[in-house]
Coordinates of N, CA and C in Angstrom, one line a residue:
M1 N 21.7 -13.3 15.1 CA 20.4 -13.2 14.4 C 19.3 -13.3 15.4
T2 N 18.5 -12.3 15.5 CA 17.3 -12.3 16.5 C 16.2 -13.0 15.8
Q3 N 15.6 -13.9 16.5 CA 14.4 -14.7 16.0 C 13.2 -14.4 16.9
L4 N 12.1 -14.2 16.3 CA 10.8 -14.1 17.0 C 10.3 -15.5 17.3
A5 N 10.2 -15.8 18.5 CA 9.7 -17.1 18.9 C 8.3 -17.3 18.4
W6 N 7.9 -18.5 18.0 CA 6.6 -18.8 17.4 C 5.5 -18.5 18.4
N7 N 5.8 -18.6 19.7 CA 4.7 -18.4 20.7 C 4.9 -17.0 21.4
A8 N 5.7 -16.2 20.9 CA 5.9 -14.8 21.6 C 4.7 -14.0 21.4
K9 N 4.2 -13.3 22.4 CA 3.1 -12.4 22.4 C 3.5 -11.0 21.9
E10 N 4.8 -10.7 22.1 CA 5.3 -9.4 21.8 C 6.6 -9.5 21.1
A11 N 7.0 -8.5 20.4 CA 8.3 -8.5 19.7 C 9.0 -7.1 20.0
T12 N 10.3 -7.2 20.1 CA 11.1 -6.0 20.1 C 11.2 -5.4 18.7
I13 N 11.7 -4.2 18.6 CA 11.8 -3.6 17.3 C 12.7 -4.4 16.4
G14 N 13.8 -4.9 17.0 CA 14.7 -5.7 16.2 C 14.1 -7.0 15.7
E15 N 13.4 -7.7 16.6 CA 12.7 -8.9 16.2 C 11.7 -8.6 15.1
L16 N 10.9 -7.6 15.3 CA 9.9 -7.2 14.3 C 10.5 -6.9 12.9
A17 N 11.6 -6.1 13.0 CA 12.3 -5.7 11.8 C 12.9 -6.9 11.1
E18 N 13.5 -7.8 11.8 CA 14.1 -9.0 11.1 C 13.0 -9.9 10.6
R19 N 11.9 -10.1 11.3 CA 10.9 -11.0 10.8 C 10.1 -10.4 9.7
S20 N 9.9 -9.1 9.7 CA 9.1 -8.4 8.6 C 10.0 -8.0 7.4
G21 N 11.3 -7.9 7.6 CA 12.1 -7.5 6.5 C 12.1 -6.0 6.3
V22 N 11.6 -5.3 7.4 CA 11.5 -3.8 7.3 C 12.5 -3.2 8.3
A23 N 13.2 -2.2 7.9 CA 14.2 -1.6 8.8 C 13.6 -1.0 10.0
P24 N 14.3 -1.0 11.1 CA 13.8 -0.4 12.4 C 13.4 1.1 12.2
S25 N 14.1 1.8 11.3 CA 13.8 3.2 11.1 C 12.4 3.3 10.4
A26 N 12.1 2.4 9.5 CA 10.8 2.4 8.8 C 9.7 2.0 9.8
L27 N 10.0 1.1 10.8 CA 9.0 0.8 11.8 C 8.7 2.0 12.7
R28 N 9.7 2.7 13.0 CA 9.5 3.9 13.8 C 8.7 5.0 13.1
F29 N 9.0 5.1 11.8 CA 8.3 6.0 10.9 C 6.8 5.6 10.9
Y30 N 6.5 4.3 10.6 CA 5.1 3.8 10.6 C 4.4 4.1 11.9
E31 N 5.2 4.0 13.0 CA 4.6 4.3 14.3 C 4.3 5.8 14.5
R32 N 5.2 6.6 14.0 CA 5.0 8.1 14.1 C 3.8 8.5 13.2
E33 N 3.6 7.8 12.1 CA 2.5 8.1 11.2 C 1.2 7.4 11.6
G34 N 1.2 6.7 12.7 CA -0.1 6.1 13.2 C -0.5 4.9 12.5
L35 N 0.4 4.2 11.8 CA 0.1 3.0 11.1 C 0.2 1.7 12.0
I36 N 1.1 1.8 12.9 CA 1.3 0.7 13.9 C 1.5 1.3 15.3
A37 N 1.4 0.5 16.3 CA 1.5 1.0 17.7 C 2.3 0.1 18.5
S38 N 2.9 0.6 19.5 CA 3.7 -0.2 20.4 C 3.4 0.3 21.8
R39 N 3.8 -0.6 22.8 CA 3.7 -0.1 24.2 C 5.2 0.1 24.6
R40 N 5.4 0.8 25.6 CA 6.8 1.0 26.1 C 7.0 0.3 27.4
T41 N 8.2 -0.3 27.5 CA 8.5 -0.9 28.8 C 9.0 0.1 29.8
T42 N 9.2 -0.3 31.0 CA 9.7 0.7 32.0 C 11.0 1.3 31.6
G43 N 11.8 0.6 30.8 CA 13.0 1.1 30.3 C 12.8 1.9 29.0
N44 N 11.6 2.2 28.6 CA 11.2 3.0 27.4 C 11.6 2.3 26.1
Q45 N 11.6 0.9 26.1 CA 11.8 0.2 24.9 C 10.4 -0.2 24.3
R46 N 10.4 -0.2 23.0 CA 9.2 -0.5 22.3 C 8.9 -2.0 22.3
R47 N 7.7 -2.4 22.5 CA 7.2 -3.8 22.4 C 6.0 -3.8 21.5
Y48 N 6.0 -4.6 20.4 CA 4.9 -4.6 19.5 C 4.2 -5.9 19.7
S49 N 2.8 -5.9 19.6 CA 2.1 -7.1 19.7 C 2.3 -7.9 18.4
R50 N 2.2 -9.2 18.5 CA 2.5 -10.1 17.4 C 1.7 -9.8 16.2
D51 N 0.5 -9.3 16.3 CA -0.3 -9.0 15.1 C 0.2 -7.8 14.4
T52 N 1.1 -7.1 14.9 CA 1.8 -5.9 14.2 C 2.5 -6.4 13.0
L53 N 3.0 -7.7 13.0 CA 3.7 -8.3 11.9 C 2.7 -8.3 10.7
R54 N 1.5 -8.6 10.9 CA 0.5 -8.7 9.7 C 0.3 -7.2 9.2
R55 N 0.2 -6.3 10.2 CA -0.1 -4.9 9.8 C 1.1 -4.4 8.9
V56 N 2.3 -4.7 9.3 CA 3.5 -4.3 8.6 C 3.4 -4.9 7.2
A57 N 3.1 -6.2 7.1 CA 3.0 -6.8 5.8 C 1.9 -6.1 4.9
F58 N 0.8 -5.8 5.5 CA -0.3 -5.1 4.8 C 0.2 -3.8 4.3
I59 N 0.9 -3.0 5.2 CA 1.4 -1.7 4.8 C 2.4 -1.8 3.6
R60 N 3.3 -2.7 3.7 CA 4.3 -2.9 2.7 C 3.7 -3.3 1.3
T61 N 2.8 -4.2 1.4 CA 2.1 -4.7 0.2 C 1.3 -3.5 -0.4
S62 N 0.6 -2.8 0.4 CA -0.2 -1.6 -0.1 C 0.7 -0.6 -0.7
Q63 N 1.8 -0.3 -0.1 CA 2.8 0.6 -0.7 C 3.3 0.1 -2.0
R64 N 3.5 -1.1 -2.2 CA 4.0 -1.7 -3.5 C 2.9 -1.5 -4.5
L65 N 1.7 -1.5 -4.1 CA 0.6 -1.2 -5.1 C 0.4 0.2 -5.4
G66 N 1.2 1.1 -4.7 CA 1.1 2.5 -4.9 C 0.0 3.2 -4.1
I67 N -0.5 2.6 -3.1 CA -1.5 3.2 -2.3 C -0.8 4.2 -1.3
P68 N -1.3 5.4 -1.2 CA -0.7 6.4 -0.3 C -0.8 6.0 1.2
L69 N 0.1 6.4 2.0 CA 0.1 6.1 3.4 C -1.1 6.6 4.1
A70 N -1.6 7.8 3.7 CA -2.8 8.3 4.3 C -4.0 7.4 4.1
T71 N -4.1 6.8 2.9 CA -5.2 5.9 2.6 C -5.0 4.6 3.4
I72 N -3.8 4.1 3.5 CA -3.5 2.9 4.3 C -3.9 3.2 5.7
R73 N -3.5 4.3 6.3 CA -3.9 4.7 7.7 C -5.4 4.7 7.9
E74 N -6.2 5.2 6.9 CA -7.6 5.2 7.0 C -8.2 3.8 7.1
V75 N -7.7 3.0 6.3 CA -8.2 1.6 6.2 C -7.8 0.8 7.5
L76 N -6.5 1.0 7.9 CA -6.1 0.3 9.1 C -6.9 0.8 10.4
A77 N -7.4 2.0 10.3 CA -8.2 2.5 11.4 C -9.5 1.7 11.5
L78 N -9.9 1.0 10.5 CA -11.1 0.2 10.5 C -10.9 -1.1 11.3
L79 N -9.7 -1.5 11.6 CA -9.4 -2.7 12.3 C -9.7 -2.5 13.8
P80 N -10.1 -3.6 14.5 CA -10.4 -3.4 15.9 C -9.1 -3.2 16.7
D81 N -9.3 -2.4 17.7 CA -8.1 -2.1 18.6 C -8.1 -3.0 19.8
D82 N -9.3 -3.6 20.2 CA -9.4 -4.3 21.4 C -9.1 -5.8 21.2
R83 N -8.7 -6.3 20.0 CA -8.4 -7.7 19.8 C -7.6 -7.8 18.5
T84 N -7.0 -9.0 18.4 CA -6.2 -9.3 17.2 C -7.2 -9.4 16.0
P85 N -6.9 -8.7 14.9 CA -7.8 -8.8 13.7 C -7.9 -10.2 13.2
T86 N -9.1 -10.6 12.8 CA -9.4 -11.9 12.3 C -9.2 -11.9 10.8
R87 N -9.3 -13.1 10.2 CA -9.2 -13.2 8.7 C -10.4 -12.4 8.1
E88 N -11.6 -12.4 8.7 CA -12.7 -11.7 8.2 C -12.5 -10.2 8.3
D89 N -11.8 -9.7 9.3 CA -11.4 -8.3 9.4 C -10.5 -7.9 8.3
W90 N -9.5 -8.7 8.0 CA -8.6 -8.4 6.9 C -9.3 -8.5 5.6
A91 N -10.2 -9.4 5.4 CA -10.9 -9.5 4.1 C -11.8 -8.3 3.9
R92 N -12.4 -7.8 5.0 CA -13.3 -6.7 4.9 C -12.5 -5.4 4.5
I93 N -11.4 -5.2 5.1 CA -10.6 -4.0 4.8 C -10.0 -4.1 3.4
S94 N -9.6 -5.3 3.0 CA -9.1 -5.5 1.7 C -10.1 -5.1 0.6
E95 N -11.3 -5.3 0.9 CA -12.4 -4.9 -0.1 C -12.3 -3.4 -0.4
C96 N -11.8 -2.6 0.5 CA -11.6 -1.1 0.3 C -10.8 -0.8 -0.9
W97 N -9.9 -1.7 -1.2 CA -8.9 -1.5 -2.3 C -9.5 -1.9 -3.7
R98 N -10.5 -2.8 -3.7 CA -10.9 -3.4 -4.9 C -11.2 -2.4 -6.1
E99 N -12.0 -1.4 -5.9 CA -12.3 -0.5 -7.0 C -11.1 0.3 -7.4
D100 N -10.3 0.7 -6.5 CA -9.1 1.5 -6.8 C -8.1 0.6 -7.6
L101 N -7.9 -0.6 -7.1 CA -7.0 -1.6 -7.8 C -7.5 -1.9 -9.2
D102 N -8.8 -2.1 -9.4 CA -9.4 -2.4 -10.7 C -9.1 -1.2 -11.6
T103 N -9.2 0.0 -11.1 CA -8.9 1.2 -11.9 C -7.4 1.3 -12.3
R104 N -6.6 1.0 -11.3 CA -5.1 1.0 -11.6 C -4.8 -0.1 -12.6
I105 N -5.4 -1.2 -12.5 CA -5.1 -2.3 -13.5 C -5.5 -1.9 -14.9
R106 N -6.7 -1.3 -15.0 CA -7.1 -0.8 -16.4 C -6.1 0.3 -16.9
T107 N -5.7 1.2 -16.0 CA -4.8 2.2 -16.4 C -3.4 1.6 -16.9
L108 N -2.9 0.7 -16.1 CA -1.7 0.0 -16.5 C -1.8 -0.8 -17.8
Q109 N -2.9 -1.4 -18.0 CA -3.1 -2.1 -19.2 C -3.2 -1.2 -20.4
R110 N -3.8 0.0 -20.3 CA -3.8 1.0 -21.3 C -2.4 1.5 -21.6
L111 N -1.7 1.7 -20.5 CA -0.3 2.2 -20.6 C 0.5 1.1 -21.4
R112 N 0.4 -0.1 -21.0 CA 1.2 -1.2 -21.7 C 0.8 -1.3 -23.2
D113 N -0.5 -1.2 -23.5 CA -0.9 -1.3 -24.8 C -0.6 -0.1 -25.7
H114 N -0.5 1.0 -25.2 CA -0.3 2.2 -26.0 C 1.1 2.9 -25.8
L115 N 1.9 2.4 -24.9 CA 3.2 3.1 -24.6 C 4.1 3.2 -25.8
T116 N 4.2 2.1 -26.5 CA 5.2 2.1 -27.7 C 4.6 2.8 -28.9
D117 N 3.3 3.0 -28.9 CA 2.6 3.7 -30.0 C 2.5 5.2 -29.7
C118 N 1.8 5.5 -28.6 CA 1.6 6.9 -28.2 C 1.0 6.8 -26.8
I119 N 1.4 7.7 -25.9 CA 0.8 7.7 -24.6 C -0.4 8.6 -24.5
G120 N -0.8 9.2 -25.6 CA -2.0 10.0 -25.7 C -1.8 11.4 -25.0
C121 N -0.6 11.9 -25.0 CA -0.4 13.2 -24.3 C -0.7 14.4 -25.1
G122 N -0.9 14.2 -26.4 CA -1.2 15.4 -27.3 C 0.1 16.1 -27.7
C123 N 1.2 15.5 -27.5 CA 2.5 16.2 -27.8 C 2.8 16.4 -29.3
L124 N 2.2 15.6 -30.1 CA 2.5 15.6 -31.6 C 4.0 15.5 -31.9
S125 N 4.8 15.0 -31.0 CA 6.2 14.9 -31.3 C 6.6 13.6 -31.9
L126 N 5.7 12.6 -32.0 CA 6.1 11.3 -32.6 C 5.3 11.3 -34.0
D127 N 5.9 10.6 -34.9 CA 5.2 10.4 -36.2 C 3.9 9.9 -36.1
S128 N 3.7 8.9 -35.2 CA 2.4 8.2 -35.0 C 1.3 9.1 -34.4
C129 N 1.7 10.2 -33.7 CA 0.8 11.1 -33.1 C -0.2 11.7 -34.2
A130 N 0.4 12.0 -35.3 CA -0.4 12.6 -36.4 C -1.5 11.6 -36.9
L131 N -1.2 10.3 -36.7 CA -2.2 9.3 -37.1 C -3.2 9.0 -35.9
S132 N -2.7 8.9 -34.7 CA -3.6 8.6 -33.6 C -4.2 9.8 -32.9
N133 N -3.6 11.0 -33.1 CA -4.2 12.2 -32.4 C -4.0 13.3 -33.4
P134 N -4.7 13.2 -34.6 CA -4.5 14.3 -35.6 C -5.1 15.6 -35.0
S135 N -4.3 16.7 -35.4 CA -4.6 18.0 -35.0 C -4.8 18.2 -33.5
D136 N -4.2 17.3 -32.7 CA -4.3 17.3 -31.2 C -5.7 17.3 -30.7
E137 N -6.5 16.5 -31.3 CA -7.9 16.4 -30.9 C -8.1 16.0 -29.4
L138 N -7.2 15.3 -28.9 CA -7.3 14.9 -27.5 C -7.2 16.1 -26.5
A139 N -6.6 17.2 -27.0 CA -6.6 18.3 -26.1 C -7.9 18.8 -25.7
E140 N -8.9 18.6 -26.6 CA -10.3 19.0 -26.3 C -10.9 18.3 -25.1
Q141 N -10.3 17.1 -24.7 CA -10.8 16.3 -23.6 C -10.2 16.7 -22.3
G142 N -9.2 17.6 -22.3 CA -8.5 18.0 -21.1 C -7.0 17.8 -21.2
P143 N -6.3 18.2 -20.1 CA -4.9 18.1 -20.1 C -4.4 16.7 -19.8
G144 N -3.2 16.5 -20.0 CA -2.5 15.2 -19.6 C -2.7 14.1 -20.6
P145 N -2.3 12.9 -20.2 CA -2.4 11.7 -21.1 C -3.8 11.2 -21.2
R146 N -4.6 11.7 -22.1 CA -6.0 11.4 -22.1 C -6.4 10.0 -22.3
R147 N -5.6 9.3 -23.1 CA -5.9 7.8 -23.3 C -5.7 7.0 -22.1
L148 N -4.8 7.5 -21.2 CA -4.5 6.7 -20.0 C -5.4 7.1 -18.9
V149 N -5.8 8.3 -18.8 CA -6.7 8.7 -17.7 C -8.2 8.3 -18.0
G150 N -8.5 8.1 -19.2 CA -9.8 7.6 -19.6 C -10.9 8.5 -19.2
D151 N -12.1 7.9 -18.9 CA -13.2 8.8 -18.6 C -13.1 9.5 -17.3

């Protein structure tokens, strides 16, 4: 079992993978996508700075929230390259998600509250659709699940 020493300035791909819980293949993918960076040794081995661990955690958490990699890349580009990001740096970029997350939360709450009744798709296939969407009135508002997409 490879351990990342508490005082290590850099990590191998194996150490970063074990400490982050992310497969080496995913770390290589993140690097190809410009989400993380490494330096190469004279033997062409990857070495990641210790703060890459936090970036990987940020990427994984963002992915779990459904945020696309392109958006994650844009936000990570706001972090400084010349130094380890501070708590304030992370707080600043986390604010980029606030509005999007609030919208996602409202959408998920509407889904939870209406899923067993009707998802507002205008399908008229459920008995309750005739009551909650008579004559497919929601179609006038546009395509898709109108109650879920909201305004």
